[in-house]
Short mmCIF file of C-alpha atoms in Angstrom, two decimals:
data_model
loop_
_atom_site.label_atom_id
_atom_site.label_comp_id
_atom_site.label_asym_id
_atom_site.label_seq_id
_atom_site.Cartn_x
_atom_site.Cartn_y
_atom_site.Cartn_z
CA UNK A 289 0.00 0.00 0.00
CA UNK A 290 1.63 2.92 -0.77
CA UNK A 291 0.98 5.71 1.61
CA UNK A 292 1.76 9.63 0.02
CA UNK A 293 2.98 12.14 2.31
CA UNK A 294 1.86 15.83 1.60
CA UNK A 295 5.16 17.98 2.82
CA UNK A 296 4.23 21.19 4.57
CA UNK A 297 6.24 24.15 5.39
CA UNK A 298 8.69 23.37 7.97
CA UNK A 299 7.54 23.65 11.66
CA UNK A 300 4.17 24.88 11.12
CA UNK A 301 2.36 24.14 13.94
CA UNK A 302 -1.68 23.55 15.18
CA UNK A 303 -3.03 22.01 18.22
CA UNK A 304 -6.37 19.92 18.76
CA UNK A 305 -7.87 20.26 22.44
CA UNK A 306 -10.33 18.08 23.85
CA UNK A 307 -13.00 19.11 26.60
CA UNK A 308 -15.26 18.27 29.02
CA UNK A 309 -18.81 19.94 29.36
CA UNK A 310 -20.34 19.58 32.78
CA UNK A 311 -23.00 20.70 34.75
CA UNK A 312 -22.08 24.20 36.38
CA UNK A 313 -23.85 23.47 39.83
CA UNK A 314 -23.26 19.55 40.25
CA UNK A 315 -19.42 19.38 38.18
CA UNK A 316 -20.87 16.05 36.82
CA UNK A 317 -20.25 15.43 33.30
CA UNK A 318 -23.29 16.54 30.46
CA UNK A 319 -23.98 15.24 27.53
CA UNK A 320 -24.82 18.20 25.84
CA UNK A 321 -23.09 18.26 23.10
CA UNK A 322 -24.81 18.03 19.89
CA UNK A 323 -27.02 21.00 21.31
CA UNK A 324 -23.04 22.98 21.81
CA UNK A 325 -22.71 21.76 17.96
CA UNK A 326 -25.78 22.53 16.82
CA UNK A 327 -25.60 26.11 17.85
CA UNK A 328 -22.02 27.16 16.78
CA UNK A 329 -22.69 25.36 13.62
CA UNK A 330 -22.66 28.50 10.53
CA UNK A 331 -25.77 28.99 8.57
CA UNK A 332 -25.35 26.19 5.47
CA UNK A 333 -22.40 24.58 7.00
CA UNK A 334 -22.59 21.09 8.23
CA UNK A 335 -20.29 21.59 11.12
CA UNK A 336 -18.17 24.80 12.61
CA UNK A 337 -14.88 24.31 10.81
CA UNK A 338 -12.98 24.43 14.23
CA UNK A 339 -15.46 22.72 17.02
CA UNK A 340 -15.99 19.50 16.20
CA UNK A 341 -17.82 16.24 17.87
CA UNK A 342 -16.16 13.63 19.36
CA UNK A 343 -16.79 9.95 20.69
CA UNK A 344 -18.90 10.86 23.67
CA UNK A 345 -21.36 13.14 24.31
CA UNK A 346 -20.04 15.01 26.79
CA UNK A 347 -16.92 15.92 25.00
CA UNK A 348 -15.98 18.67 22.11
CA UNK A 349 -12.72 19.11 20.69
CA UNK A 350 -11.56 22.83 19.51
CA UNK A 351 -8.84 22.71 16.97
CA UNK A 352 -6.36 25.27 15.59
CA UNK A 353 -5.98 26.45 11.80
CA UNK A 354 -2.43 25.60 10.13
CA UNK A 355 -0.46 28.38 12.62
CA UNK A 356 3.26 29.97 11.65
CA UNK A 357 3.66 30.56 15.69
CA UNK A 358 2.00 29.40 19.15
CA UNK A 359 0.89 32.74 20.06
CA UNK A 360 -1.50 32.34 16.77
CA UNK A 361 -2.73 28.54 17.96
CA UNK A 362 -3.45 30.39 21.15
CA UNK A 363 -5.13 33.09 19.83
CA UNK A 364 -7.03 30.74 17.36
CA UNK A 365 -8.33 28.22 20.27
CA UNK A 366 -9.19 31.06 22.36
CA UNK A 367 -11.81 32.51 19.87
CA UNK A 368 -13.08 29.29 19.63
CA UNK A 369 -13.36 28.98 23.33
CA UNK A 370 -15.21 32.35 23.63
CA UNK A 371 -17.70 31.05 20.87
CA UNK A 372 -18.53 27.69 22.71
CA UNK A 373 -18.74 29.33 25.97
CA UNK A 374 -21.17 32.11 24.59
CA UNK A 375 -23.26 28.95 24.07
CA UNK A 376 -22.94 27.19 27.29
CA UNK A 377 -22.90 29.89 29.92
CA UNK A 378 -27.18 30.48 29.62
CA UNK A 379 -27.29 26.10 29.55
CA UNK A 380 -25.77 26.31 32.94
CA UNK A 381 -22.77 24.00 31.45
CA UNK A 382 -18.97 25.12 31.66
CA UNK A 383 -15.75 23.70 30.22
CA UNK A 384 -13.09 22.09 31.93
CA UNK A 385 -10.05 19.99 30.08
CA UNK A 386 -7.91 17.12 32.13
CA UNK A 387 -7.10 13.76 31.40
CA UNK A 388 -10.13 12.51 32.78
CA UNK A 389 -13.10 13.30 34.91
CA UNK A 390 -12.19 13.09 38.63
CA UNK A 391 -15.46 11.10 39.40
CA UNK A 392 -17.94 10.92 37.27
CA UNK A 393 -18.60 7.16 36.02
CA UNK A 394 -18.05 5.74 32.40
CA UNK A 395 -20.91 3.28 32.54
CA UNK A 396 -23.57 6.69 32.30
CA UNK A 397 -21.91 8.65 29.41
CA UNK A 398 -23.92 8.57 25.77
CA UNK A 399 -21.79 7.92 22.73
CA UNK A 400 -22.33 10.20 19.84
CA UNK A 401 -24.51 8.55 17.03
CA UNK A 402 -22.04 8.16 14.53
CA UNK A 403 -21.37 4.76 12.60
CA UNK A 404 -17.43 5.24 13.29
CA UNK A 405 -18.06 5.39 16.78
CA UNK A 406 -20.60 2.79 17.08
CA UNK A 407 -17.87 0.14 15.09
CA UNK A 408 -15.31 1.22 17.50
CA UNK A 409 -17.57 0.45 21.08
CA UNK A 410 -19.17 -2.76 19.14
CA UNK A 411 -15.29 -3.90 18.30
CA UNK A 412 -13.76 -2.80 21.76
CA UNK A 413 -16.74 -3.56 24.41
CA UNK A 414 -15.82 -2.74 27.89
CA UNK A 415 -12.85 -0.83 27.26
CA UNK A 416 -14.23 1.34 24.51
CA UNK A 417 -16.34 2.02 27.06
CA UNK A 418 -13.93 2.76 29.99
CA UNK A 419 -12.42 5.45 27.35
CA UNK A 420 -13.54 8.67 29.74
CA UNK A 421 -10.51 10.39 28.82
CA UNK A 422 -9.20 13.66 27.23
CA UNK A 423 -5.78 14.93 25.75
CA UNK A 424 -3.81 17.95 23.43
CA UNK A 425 -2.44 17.05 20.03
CA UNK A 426 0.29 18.66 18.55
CA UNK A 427 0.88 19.44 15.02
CA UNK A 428 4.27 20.10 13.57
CA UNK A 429 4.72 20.61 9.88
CA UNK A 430 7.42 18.28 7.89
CA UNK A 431 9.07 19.62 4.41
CA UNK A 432 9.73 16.15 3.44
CA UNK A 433 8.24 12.81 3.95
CA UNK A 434 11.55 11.00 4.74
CA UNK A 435 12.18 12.96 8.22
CA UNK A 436 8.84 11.56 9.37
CA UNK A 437 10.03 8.41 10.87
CA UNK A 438 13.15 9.52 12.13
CA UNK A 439 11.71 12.49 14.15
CA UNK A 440 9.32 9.98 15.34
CA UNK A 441 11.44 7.47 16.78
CA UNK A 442 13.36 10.71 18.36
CA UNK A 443 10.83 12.19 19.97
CA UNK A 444 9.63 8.82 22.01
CA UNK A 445 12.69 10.08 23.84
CA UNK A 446 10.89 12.83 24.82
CA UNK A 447 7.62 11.41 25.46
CA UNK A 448 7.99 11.07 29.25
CA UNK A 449 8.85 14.81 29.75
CA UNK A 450 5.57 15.58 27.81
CA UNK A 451 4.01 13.47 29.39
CA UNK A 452 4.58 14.13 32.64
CA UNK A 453 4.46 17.69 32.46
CA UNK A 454 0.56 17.45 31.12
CA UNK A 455 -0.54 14.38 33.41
CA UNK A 456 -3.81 15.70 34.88
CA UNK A 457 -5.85 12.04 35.59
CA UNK A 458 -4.58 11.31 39.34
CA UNK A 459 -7.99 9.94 39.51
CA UNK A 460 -10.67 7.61 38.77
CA UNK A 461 -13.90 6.64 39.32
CA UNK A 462 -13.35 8.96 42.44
CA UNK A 463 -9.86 7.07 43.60
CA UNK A 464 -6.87 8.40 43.67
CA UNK A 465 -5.46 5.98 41.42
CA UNK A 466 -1.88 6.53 42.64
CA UNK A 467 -0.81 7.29 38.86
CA UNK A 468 -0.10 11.18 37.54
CA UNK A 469 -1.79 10.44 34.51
CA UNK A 470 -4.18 7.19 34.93
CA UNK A 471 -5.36 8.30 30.98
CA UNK A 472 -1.57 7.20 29.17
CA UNK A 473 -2.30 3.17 30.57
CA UNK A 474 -6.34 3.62 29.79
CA UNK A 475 -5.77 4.52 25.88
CA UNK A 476 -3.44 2.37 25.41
CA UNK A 477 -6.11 -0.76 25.87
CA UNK A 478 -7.80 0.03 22.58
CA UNK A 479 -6.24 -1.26 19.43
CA UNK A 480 -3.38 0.51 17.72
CA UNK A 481 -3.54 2.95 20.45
CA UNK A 482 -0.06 3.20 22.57
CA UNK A 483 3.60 3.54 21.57
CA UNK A 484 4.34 3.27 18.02
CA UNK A 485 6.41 0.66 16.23
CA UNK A 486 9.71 1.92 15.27
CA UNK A 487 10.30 1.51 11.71
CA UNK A 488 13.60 2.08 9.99
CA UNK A 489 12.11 2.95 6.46
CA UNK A 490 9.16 4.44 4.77
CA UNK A 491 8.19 1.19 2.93
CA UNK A 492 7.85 -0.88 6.48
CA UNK A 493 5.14 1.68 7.75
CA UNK A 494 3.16 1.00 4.37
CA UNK A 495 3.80 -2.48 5.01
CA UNK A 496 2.55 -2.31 8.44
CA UNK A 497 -0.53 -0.45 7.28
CA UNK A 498 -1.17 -2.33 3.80
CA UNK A 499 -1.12 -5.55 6.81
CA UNK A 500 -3.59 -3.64 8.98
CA UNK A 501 -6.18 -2.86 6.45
CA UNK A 502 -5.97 -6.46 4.91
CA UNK A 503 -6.73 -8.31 8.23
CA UNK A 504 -9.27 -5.54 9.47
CA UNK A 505 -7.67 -4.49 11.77
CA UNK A 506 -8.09 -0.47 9.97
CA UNK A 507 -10.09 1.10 7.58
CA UNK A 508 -8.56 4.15 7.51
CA UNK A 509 -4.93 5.23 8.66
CA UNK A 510 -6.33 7.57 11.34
CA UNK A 511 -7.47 4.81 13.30
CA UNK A 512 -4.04 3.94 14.12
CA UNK A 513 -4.08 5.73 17.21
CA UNK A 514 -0.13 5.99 18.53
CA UNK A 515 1.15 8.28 21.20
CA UNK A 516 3.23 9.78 17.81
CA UNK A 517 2.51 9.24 14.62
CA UNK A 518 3.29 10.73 11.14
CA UNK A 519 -0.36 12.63 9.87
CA UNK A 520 0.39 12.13 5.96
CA UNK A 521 -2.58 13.97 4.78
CA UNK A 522 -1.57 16.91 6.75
CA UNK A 523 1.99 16.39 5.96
CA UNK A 524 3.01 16.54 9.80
CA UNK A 525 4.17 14.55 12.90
CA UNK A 526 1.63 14.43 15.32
CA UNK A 527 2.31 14.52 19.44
CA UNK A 528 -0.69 13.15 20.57
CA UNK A 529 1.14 11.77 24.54
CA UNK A 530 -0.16 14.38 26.31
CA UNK A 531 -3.14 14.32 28.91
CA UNK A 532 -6.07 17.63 28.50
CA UNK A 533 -4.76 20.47 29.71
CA UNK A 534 -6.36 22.71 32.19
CA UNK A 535 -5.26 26.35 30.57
CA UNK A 536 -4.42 27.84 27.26
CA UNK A 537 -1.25 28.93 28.44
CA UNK A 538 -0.33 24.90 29.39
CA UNK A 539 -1.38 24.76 25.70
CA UNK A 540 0.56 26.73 24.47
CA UNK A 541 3.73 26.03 26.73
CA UNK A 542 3.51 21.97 25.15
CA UNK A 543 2.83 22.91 21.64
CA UNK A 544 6.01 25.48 22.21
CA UNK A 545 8.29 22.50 23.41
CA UNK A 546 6.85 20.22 21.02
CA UNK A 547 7.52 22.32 17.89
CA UNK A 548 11.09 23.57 19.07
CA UNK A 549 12.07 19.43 19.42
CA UNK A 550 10.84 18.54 15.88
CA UNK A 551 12.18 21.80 14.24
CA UNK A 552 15.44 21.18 16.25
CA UNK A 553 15.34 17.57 14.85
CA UNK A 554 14.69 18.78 11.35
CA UNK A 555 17.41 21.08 11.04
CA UNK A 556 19.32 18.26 12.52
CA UNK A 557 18.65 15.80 9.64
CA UNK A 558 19.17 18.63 7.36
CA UNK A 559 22.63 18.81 8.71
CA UNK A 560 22.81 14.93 7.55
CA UNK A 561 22.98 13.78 11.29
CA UNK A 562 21.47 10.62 12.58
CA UNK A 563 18.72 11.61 15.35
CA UNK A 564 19.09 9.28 18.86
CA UNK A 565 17.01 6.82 19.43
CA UNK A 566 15.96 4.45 22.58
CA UNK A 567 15.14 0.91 22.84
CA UNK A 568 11.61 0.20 22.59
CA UNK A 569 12.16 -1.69 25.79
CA UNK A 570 13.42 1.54 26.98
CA UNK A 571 10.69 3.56 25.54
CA UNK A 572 7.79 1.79 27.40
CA UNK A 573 9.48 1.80 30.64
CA UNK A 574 9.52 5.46 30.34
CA UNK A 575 6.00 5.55 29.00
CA UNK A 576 5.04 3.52 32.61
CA UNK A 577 7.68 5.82 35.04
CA UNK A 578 6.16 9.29 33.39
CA UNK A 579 2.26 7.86 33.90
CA UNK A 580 3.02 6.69 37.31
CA UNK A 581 5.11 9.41 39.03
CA UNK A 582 4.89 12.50 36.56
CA UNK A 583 7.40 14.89 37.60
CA UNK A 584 8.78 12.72 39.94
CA UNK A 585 9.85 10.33 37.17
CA UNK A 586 13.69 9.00 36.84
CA UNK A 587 13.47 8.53 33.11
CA UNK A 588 16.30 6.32 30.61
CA UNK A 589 18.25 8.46 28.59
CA UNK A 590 20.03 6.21 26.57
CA UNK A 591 20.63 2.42 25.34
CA UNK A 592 22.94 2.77 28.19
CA UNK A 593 20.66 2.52 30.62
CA UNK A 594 22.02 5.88 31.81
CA UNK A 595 18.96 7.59 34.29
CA UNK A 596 17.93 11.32 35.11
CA UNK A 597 15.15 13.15 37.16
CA UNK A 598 12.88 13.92 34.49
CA UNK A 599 12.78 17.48 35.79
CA UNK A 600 16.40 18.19 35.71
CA UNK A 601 16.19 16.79 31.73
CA UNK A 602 13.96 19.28 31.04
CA UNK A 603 15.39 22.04 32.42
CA UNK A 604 18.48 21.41 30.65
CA UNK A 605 16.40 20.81 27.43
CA UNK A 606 14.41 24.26 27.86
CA UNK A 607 18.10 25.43 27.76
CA UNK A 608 18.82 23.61 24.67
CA UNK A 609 16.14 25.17 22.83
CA UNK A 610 16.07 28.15 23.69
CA UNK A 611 17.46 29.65 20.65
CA UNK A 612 15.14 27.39 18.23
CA UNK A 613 12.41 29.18 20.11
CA UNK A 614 13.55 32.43 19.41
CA UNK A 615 14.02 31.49 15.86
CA UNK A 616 10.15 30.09 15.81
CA UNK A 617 9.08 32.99 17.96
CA UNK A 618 7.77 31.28 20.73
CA UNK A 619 9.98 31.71 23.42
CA UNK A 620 7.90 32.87 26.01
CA UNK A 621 5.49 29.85 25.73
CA UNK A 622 8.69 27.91 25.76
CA UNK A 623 9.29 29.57 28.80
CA UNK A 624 5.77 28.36 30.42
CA UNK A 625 7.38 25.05 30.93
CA UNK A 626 9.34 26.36 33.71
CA UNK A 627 6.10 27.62 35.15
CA UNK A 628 4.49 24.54 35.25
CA UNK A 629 7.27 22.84 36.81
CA UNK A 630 7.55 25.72 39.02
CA UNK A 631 3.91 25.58 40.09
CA UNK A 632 3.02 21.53 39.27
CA UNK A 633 1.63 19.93 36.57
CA UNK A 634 -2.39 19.31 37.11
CA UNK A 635 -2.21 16.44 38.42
CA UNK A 636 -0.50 17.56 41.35
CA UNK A 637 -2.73 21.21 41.66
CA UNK A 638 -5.35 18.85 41.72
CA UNK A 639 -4.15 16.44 44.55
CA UNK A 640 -3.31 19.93 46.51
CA UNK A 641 -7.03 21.32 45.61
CA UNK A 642 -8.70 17.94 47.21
CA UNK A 643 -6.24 18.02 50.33
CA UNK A 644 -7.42 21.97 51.03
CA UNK A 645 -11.06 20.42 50.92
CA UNK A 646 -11.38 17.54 52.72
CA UNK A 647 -11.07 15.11 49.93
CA UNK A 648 -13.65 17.07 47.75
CA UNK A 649 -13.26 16.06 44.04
CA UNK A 650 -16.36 18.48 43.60
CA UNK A 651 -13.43 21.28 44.76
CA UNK A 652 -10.99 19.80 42.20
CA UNK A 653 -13.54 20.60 39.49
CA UNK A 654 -14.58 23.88 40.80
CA UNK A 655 -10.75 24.06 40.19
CA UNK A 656 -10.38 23.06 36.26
CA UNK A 657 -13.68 25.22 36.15
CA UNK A 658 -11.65 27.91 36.73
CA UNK A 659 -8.77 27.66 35.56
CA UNK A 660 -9.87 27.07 32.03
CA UNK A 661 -11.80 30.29 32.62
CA UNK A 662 -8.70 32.20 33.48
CA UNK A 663 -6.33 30.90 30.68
CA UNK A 664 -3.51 30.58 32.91
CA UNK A 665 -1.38 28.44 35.29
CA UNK A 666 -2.31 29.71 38.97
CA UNK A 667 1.11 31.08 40.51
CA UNK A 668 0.05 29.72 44.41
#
């Protein structure tokens, strides 16, 4: 099967955001959203071009236009923020984005009456069923198809430190579930979801799909569902690790690191050098340290075996790129990184939140509530 890349401009970048709607006075999760659709939706349009349904009901996603720098995916998501919330605030319903609900239950949430989504429940049963989750996808343009793979398998190295910095799902079913980000080891039950296989050359991904689509396993190549993944219609690499994120400026400080790595790894390649790479071994012990202890994390660096704090790797990283975010413009989202490890990732704001309140998880919503109201990591 042969698979045709679209190049873009190099480092381009969008994001893709997915929310929660729930009830203003009880925080409980509402399935309002074909009414949310309904209403943004332009005169003679069938859908708004940048709020779009998802698999359940009580989910939208808002997604950015092809963006030159962060500060315009910010700006874009933002407007479409302000539209769905001009719509929501007289339903009583508000917005909140984390990696999943702190306790409302799967079993009660209504799955959007689409054929696509009804193969996917029918074909995964109780898990597709468990899959109360939400995350950020990141966007990065490629100028030519033959990076894809290599940037890839690079940027698994880096998949803890994105991780943990967005882990927001500390809890569910209304447990603490002992993990940062509870969502990473959920997804990755449903097929093709999870790490990606490494592939050395173009032709072996077209294999692997050409495989997939003959034993039905696919019928399209969005259904393969990695943490990364080349998006060849698009013509990017996708990021697609992280948990929801609270606040557009957590937004934009992920989609800031994610597009400095993969223009720092494309001007690397350029430069004809050979990108590092991990053991996949390696890679999924990572994947399991940055789900279960976030920032706390000791992460592999190297076939080596050689280990670091995950939060002294990304300081030195932030470092590192510092003049690729310059040269994207982006270097004070870049700089939001630091805040959130200065401040904690969600899931730890929302570990503090239920501590101040006796064990609310009620509070912990009131929290995301309004936080995705203010835009902004709170600096207490």
């Amino acid at each position: 099967m042969k698979i045709d890349f679209t190049p873009s401009r190099r480092s381009t970048v969008g994001a893709e955001w997915e929310l929660a709607l729930v009830d203003r006075r009880t925080g409980e999760l509402s399935s309002v959203a074909e009414k949310v659709l309904d209403a943004v939706r332009p005169d003679g349009e069938e859908e708004h071009p940048k709020i779009k349904q998802e698999l359940l009901l009580n989910t939208i996603e808002v997604i950015s236009g092809i963006c030159d720098t962060i500060a315009e995916v910010k700006a874009d998501l933002n407007t479409s923020l302000d539209t769905v919330h001009s719509v929501l605030d007289p339903l009583g319903v508000e917005l909140f984005s984390a990696g999943s609900h702190p306790f409302s239950t799967w079993y009660q949430q209504k799955v959007t009456d689409k054929e696509r989504y009804a193969k996917l429940i029918d074909r995964t049963q109780w898990w597709g069923r468990q899959m109360l989750i939400y995350g950020v996808h990141v966007h990065v343009g490629l100028d030519h198809r033959d990076k894809a793979l290599p940037i890839l398998d690079a940027l698994l190295n880096y998949a803890p430190h994105l991780q943990a910095l967005s882990a927001s799902s500390p809890y569910w079913g209304a447990e603490d579930t002992g993990y940062a980000s509870n969502r990473a080891l959920m997804f990755q039950q449903l097929p093709t979801a999870g790490l990606p296989f490494q592939f050395g050359k173009w032709e072996e991904l077209e294999s692997y799909v050409d495989d997939m689509f003959t034993t039905g396993v696919i019928d399209h190549f969005s259904e393969i569902r990695w943490d990364v993944r080349p998006a060849p219609h698009f013509g990017t690499i996708e990021m697609r690790v992280c948990d929801g994120l609270p606040t557009l400026e957590e937004v934009g400080a992920i989609s800031a690191l994610t597009q400095c790595l993969v223009d720092d790894f494309s001007g690397r390649l350029d430069d004809g050098e050979i990108l590092p790479t991990l053991p996949p071994w390696h890679v999924q012990e990572n994947k399991w340290r940055a789900a279960r202890y976030g920032v706390d994390a000791i992460v592999i660096l190297d076939a080596a075996g050689n280990e670091r704090l995950v939060t002294d790797d990304t300081y030195d990283l932030l470092n590192r790129l510092e003049p690729v975010a310059r040269r994207l413009d982006c270097a004070d989202e870049l700089r939001s990184v630091e805040t959130i490890l200065r401040y904690g990732p969600s899931y730890l704001r929302q570990r503090a939140v239920a501590k101040a309140y006796n064990g609310s998880l009620r509070a912990v919503v009131a929290s995301l509530i309004a936080e995705m109201r203010e835009g902004t990591i709170p600096r207490a």
